[in-house]
PDB file of C-alpha atoms in Angstrom:
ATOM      1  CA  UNK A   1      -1.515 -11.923 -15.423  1.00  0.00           C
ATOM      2  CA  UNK A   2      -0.673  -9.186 -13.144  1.00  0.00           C
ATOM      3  CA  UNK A   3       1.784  -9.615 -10.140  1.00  0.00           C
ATOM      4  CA  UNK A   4       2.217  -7.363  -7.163  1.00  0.00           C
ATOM      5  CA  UNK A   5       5.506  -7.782  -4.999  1.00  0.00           C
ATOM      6  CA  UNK A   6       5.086  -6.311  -1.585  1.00  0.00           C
ATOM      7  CA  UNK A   7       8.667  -5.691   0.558  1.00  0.00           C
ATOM      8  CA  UNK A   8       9.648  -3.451   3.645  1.00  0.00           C
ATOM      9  CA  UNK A   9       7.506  -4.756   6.463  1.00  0.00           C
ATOM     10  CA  UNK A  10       9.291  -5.297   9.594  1.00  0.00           C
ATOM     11  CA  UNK A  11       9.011  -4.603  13.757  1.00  0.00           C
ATOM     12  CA  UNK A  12       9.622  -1.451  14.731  1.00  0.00           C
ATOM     13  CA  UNK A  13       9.703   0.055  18.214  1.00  0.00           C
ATOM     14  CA  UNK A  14       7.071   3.051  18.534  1.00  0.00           C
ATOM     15  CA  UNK A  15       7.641   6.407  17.070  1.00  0.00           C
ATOM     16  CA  UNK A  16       9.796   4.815  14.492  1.00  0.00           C
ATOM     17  CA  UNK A  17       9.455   4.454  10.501  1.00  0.00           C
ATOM     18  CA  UNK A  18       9.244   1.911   7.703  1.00  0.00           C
ATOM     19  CA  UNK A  19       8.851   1.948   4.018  1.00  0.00           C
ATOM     20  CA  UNK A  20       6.772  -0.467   2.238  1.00  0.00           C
ATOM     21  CA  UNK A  21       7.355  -0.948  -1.532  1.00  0.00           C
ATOM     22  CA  UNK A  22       4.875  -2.660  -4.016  1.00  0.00           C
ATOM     23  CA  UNK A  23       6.007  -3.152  -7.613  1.00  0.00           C
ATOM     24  CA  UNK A  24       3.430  -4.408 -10.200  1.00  0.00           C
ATOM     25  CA  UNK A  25       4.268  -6.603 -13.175  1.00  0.00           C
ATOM     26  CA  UNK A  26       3.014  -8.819 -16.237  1.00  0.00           C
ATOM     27  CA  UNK A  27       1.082  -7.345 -18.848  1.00  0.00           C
ATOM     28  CA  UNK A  28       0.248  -4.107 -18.203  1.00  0.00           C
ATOM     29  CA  UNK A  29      -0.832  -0.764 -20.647  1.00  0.00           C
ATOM     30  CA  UNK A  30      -1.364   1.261 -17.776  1.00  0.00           C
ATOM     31  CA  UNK A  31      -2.055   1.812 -14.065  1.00  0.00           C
ATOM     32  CA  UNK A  32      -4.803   3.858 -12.577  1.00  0.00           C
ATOM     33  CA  UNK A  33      -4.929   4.267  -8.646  1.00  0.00           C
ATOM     34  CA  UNK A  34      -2.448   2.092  -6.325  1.00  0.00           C
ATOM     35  CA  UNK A  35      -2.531   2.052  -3.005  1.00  0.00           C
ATOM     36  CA  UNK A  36      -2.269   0.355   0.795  1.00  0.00           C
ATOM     37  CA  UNK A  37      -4.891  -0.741   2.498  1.00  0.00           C
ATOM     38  CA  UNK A  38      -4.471  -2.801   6.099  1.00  0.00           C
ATOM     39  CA  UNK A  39      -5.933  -5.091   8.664  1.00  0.00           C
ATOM     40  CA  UNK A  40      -5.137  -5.984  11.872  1.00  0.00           C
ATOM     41  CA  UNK A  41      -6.222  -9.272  13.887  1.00  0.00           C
ATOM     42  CA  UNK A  42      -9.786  -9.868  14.519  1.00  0.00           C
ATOM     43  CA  UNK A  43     -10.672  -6.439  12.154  1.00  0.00           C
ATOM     44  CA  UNK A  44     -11.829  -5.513   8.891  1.00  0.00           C
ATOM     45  CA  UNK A  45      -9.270  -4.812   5.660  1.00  0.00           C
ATOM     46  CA  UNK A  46      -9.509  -1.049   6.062  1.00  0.00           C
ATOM     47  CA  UNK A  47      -7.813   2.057   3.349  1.00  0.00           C
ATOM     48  CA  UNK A  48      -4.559   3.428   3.976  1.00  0.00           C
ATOM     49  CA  UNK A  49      -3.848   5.238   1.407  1.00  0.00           C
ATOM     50  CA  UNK A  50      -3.988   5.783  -2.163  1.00  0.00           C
ATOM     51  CA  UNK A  51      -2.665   7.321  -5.076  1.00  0.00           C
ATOM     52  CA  UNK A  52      -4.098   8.048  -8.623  1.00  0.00           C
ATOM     53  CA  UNK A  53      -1.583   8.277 -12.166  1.00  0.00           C
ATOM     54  CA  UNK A  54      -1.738  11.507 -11.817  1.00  0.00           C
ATOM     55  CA  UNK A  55      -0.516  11.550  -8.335  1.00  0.00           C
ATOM     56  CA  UNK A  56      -3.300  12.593  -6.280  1.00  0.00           C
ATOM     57  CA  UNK A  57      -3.839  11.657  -2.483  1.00  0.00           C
ATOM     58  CA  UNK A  58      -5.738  10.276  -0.147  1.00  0.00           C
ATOM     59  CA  UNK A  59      -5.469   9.346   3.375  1.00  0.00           C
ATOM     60  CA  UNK A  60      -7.481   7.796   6.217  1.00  0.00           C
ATOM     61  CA  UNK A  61      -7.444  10.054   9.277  1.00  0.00           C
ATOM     62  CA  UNK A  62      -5.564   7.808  11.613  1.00  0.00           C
ATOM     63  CA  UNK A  63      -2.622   7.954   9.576  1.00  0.00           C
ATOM     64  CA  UNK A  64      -2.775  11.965   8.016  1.00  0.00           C
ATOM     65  CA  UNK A  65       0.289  13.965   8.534  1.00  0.00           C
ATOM     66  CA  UNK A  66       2.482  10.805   9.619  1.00  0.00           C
ATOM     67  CA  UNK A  67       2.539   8.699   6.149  1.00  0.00           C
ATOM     68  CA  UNK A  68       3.250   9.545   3.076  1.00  0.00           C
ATOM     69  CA  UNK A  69       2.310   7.770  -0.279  1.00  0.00           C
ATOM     70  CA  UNK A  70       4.080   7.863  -4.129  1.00  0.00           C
ATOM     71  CA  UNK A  71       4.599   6.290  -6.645  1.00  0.00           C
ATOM     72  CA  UNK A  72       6.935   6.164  -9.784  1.00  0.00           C
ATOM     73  CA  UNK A  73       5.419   5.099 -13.023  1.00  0.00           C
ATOM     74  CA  UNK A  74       8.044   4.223 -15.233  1.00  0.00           C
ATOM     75  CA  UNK A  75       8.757   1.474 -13.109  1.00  0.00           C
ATOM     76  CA  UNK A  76       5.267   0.865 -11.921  1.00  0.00           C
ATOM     77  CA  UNK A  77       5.712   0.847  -8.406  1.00  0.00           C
ATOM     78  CA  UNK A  78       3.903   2.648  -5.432  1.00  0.00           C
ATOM     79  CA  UNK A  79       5.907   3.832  -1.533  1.00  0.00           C
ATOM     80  CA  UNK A  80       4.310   3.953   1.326  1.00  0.00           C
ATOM     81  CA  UNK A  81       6.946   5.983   4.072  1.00  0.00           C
ATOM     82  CA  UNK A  82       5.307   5.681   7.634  1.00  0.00           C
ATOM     83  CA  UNK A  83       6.604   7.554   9.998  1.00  0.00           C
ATOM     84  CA  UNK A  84       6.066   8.288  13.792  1.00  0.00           C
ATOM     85  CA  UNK A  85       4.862   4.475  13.748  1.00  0.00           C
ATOM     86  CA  UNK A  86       2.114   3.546  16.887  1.00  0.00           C
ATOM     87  CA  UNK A  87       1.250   0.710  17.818  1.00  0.00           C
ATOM     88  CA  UNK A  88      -2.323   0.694  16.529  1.00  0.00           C
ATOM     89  CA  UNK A  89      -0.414   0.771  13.101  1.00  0.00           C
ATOM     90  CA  UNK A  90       0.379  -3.114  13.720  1.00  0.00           C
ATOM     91  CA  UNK A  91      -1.423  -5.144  10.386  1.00  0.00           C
ATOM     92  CA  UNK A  92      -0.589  -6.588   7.465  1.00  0.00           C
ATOM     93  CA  UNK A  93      -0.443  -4.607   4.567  1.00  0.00           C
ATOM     94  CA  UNK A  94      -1.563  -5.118   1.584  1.00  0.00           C
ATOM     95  CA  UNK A  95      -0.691  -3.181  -1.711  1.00  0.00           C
ATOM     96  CA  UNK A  96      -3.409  -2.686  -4.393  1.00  0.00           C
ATOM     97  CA  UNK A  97      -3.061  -1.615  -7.622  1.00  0.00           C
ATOM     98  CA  UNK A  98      -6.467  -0.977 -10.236  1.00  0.00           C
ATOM     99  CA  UNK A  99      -4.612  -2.450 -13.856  1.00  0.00           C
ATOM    100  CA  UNK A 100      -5.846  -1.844 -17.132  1.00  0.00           C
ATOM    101  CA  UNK A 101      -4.561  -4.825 -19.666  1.00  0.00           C
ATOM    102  CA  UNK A 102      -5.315  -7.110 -22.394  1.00  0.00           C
ATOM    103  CA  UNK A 103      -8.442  -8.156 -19.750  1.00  0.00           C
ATOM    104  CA  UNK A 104      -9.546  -4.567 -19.543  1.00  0.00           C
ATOM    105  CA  UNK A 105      -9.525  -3.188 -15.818  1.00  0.00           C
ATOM    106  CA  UNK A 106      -8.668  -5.367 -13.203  1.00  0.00           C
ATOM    107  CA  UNK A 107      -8.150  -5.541  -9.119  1.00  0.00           C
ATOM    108  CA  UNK A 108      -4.836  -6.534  -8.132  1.00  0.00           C
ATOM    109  CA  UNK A 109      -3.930  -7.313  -4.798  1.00  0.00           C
ATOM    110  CA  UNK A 110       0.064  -8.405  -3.666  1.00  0.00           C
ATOM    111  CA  UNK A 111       0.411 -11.104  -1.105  1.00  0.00           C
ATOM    112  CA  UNK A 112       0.675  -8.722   2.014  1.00  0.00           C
ATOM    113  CA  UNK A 113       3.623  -7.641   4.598  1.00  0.00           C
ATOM    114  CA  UNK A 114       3.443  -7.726   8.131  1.00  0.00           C
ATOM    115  CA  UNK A 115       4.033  -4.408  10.146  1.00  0.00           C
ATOM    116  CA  UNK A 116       4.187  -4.684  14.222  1.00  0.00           C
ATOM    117  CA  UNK A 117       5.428  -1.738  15.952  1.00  0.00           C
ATOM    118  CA  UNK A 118       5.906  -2.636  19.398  1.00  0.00           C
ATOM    119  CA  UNK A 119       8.811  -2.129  21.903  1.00  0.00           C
TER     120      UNK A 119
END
């Protein structure tokens, strides 16, 4: 079994930042890409970002140049530092991580955290 453990959603007022924190763990040999993805009410789960082991990047357009994803793999956890939040920004969040274990590679998801920016 793998476990993700979201933390750092909160309301924010616009133009202000957060930092969400997922940390993955169970039995695990190794972690290929982790990410964020996001969705907002009556809308589709949509990317945010993601990171490979090997710490490449990528980022969906809306959010380029204001967030900023890492990770640190000796203790299996991925960031996600948002900055200049808008309001469109407002979702839950959900952290992803693609696990290889005793089951071979598997999807797993943590339980979400709600952003709002609003003032």
């Amino acid at each position: 079994q793998v476990q993700l453990v979201e933390s750092g959603g909160d309301l924010v007022q616009p133009g202000g930042s957060l930092r969400l924190s997922c940390a993955a763990s169970g039995t695990i040999f190794s972690i290929n890409a982790m990410g964020y993805y996001r969705q907002a009410p009556k809308k589709e789960r949509e990317l945010v970002a993601t990171i490979t082991a090997t710490s490449s990047t990528n980022y969906a357009d809306s959010v380029k140049g204001r967030f900023t994803i890492s990770r640190d793999n000796a203790k299996n956890t991925v960031y996600l530092q948002m900055n200049s939040l808008k309001p469109e920004d407002t979702a839950v969040y959900y952290c992803y991580a693609r696990v290889h274990n005793e089951m071979g590679l598997i999807n797993a998801w943590g339980q979400g955290t709600q952003v709002t920016v609003s003032s």
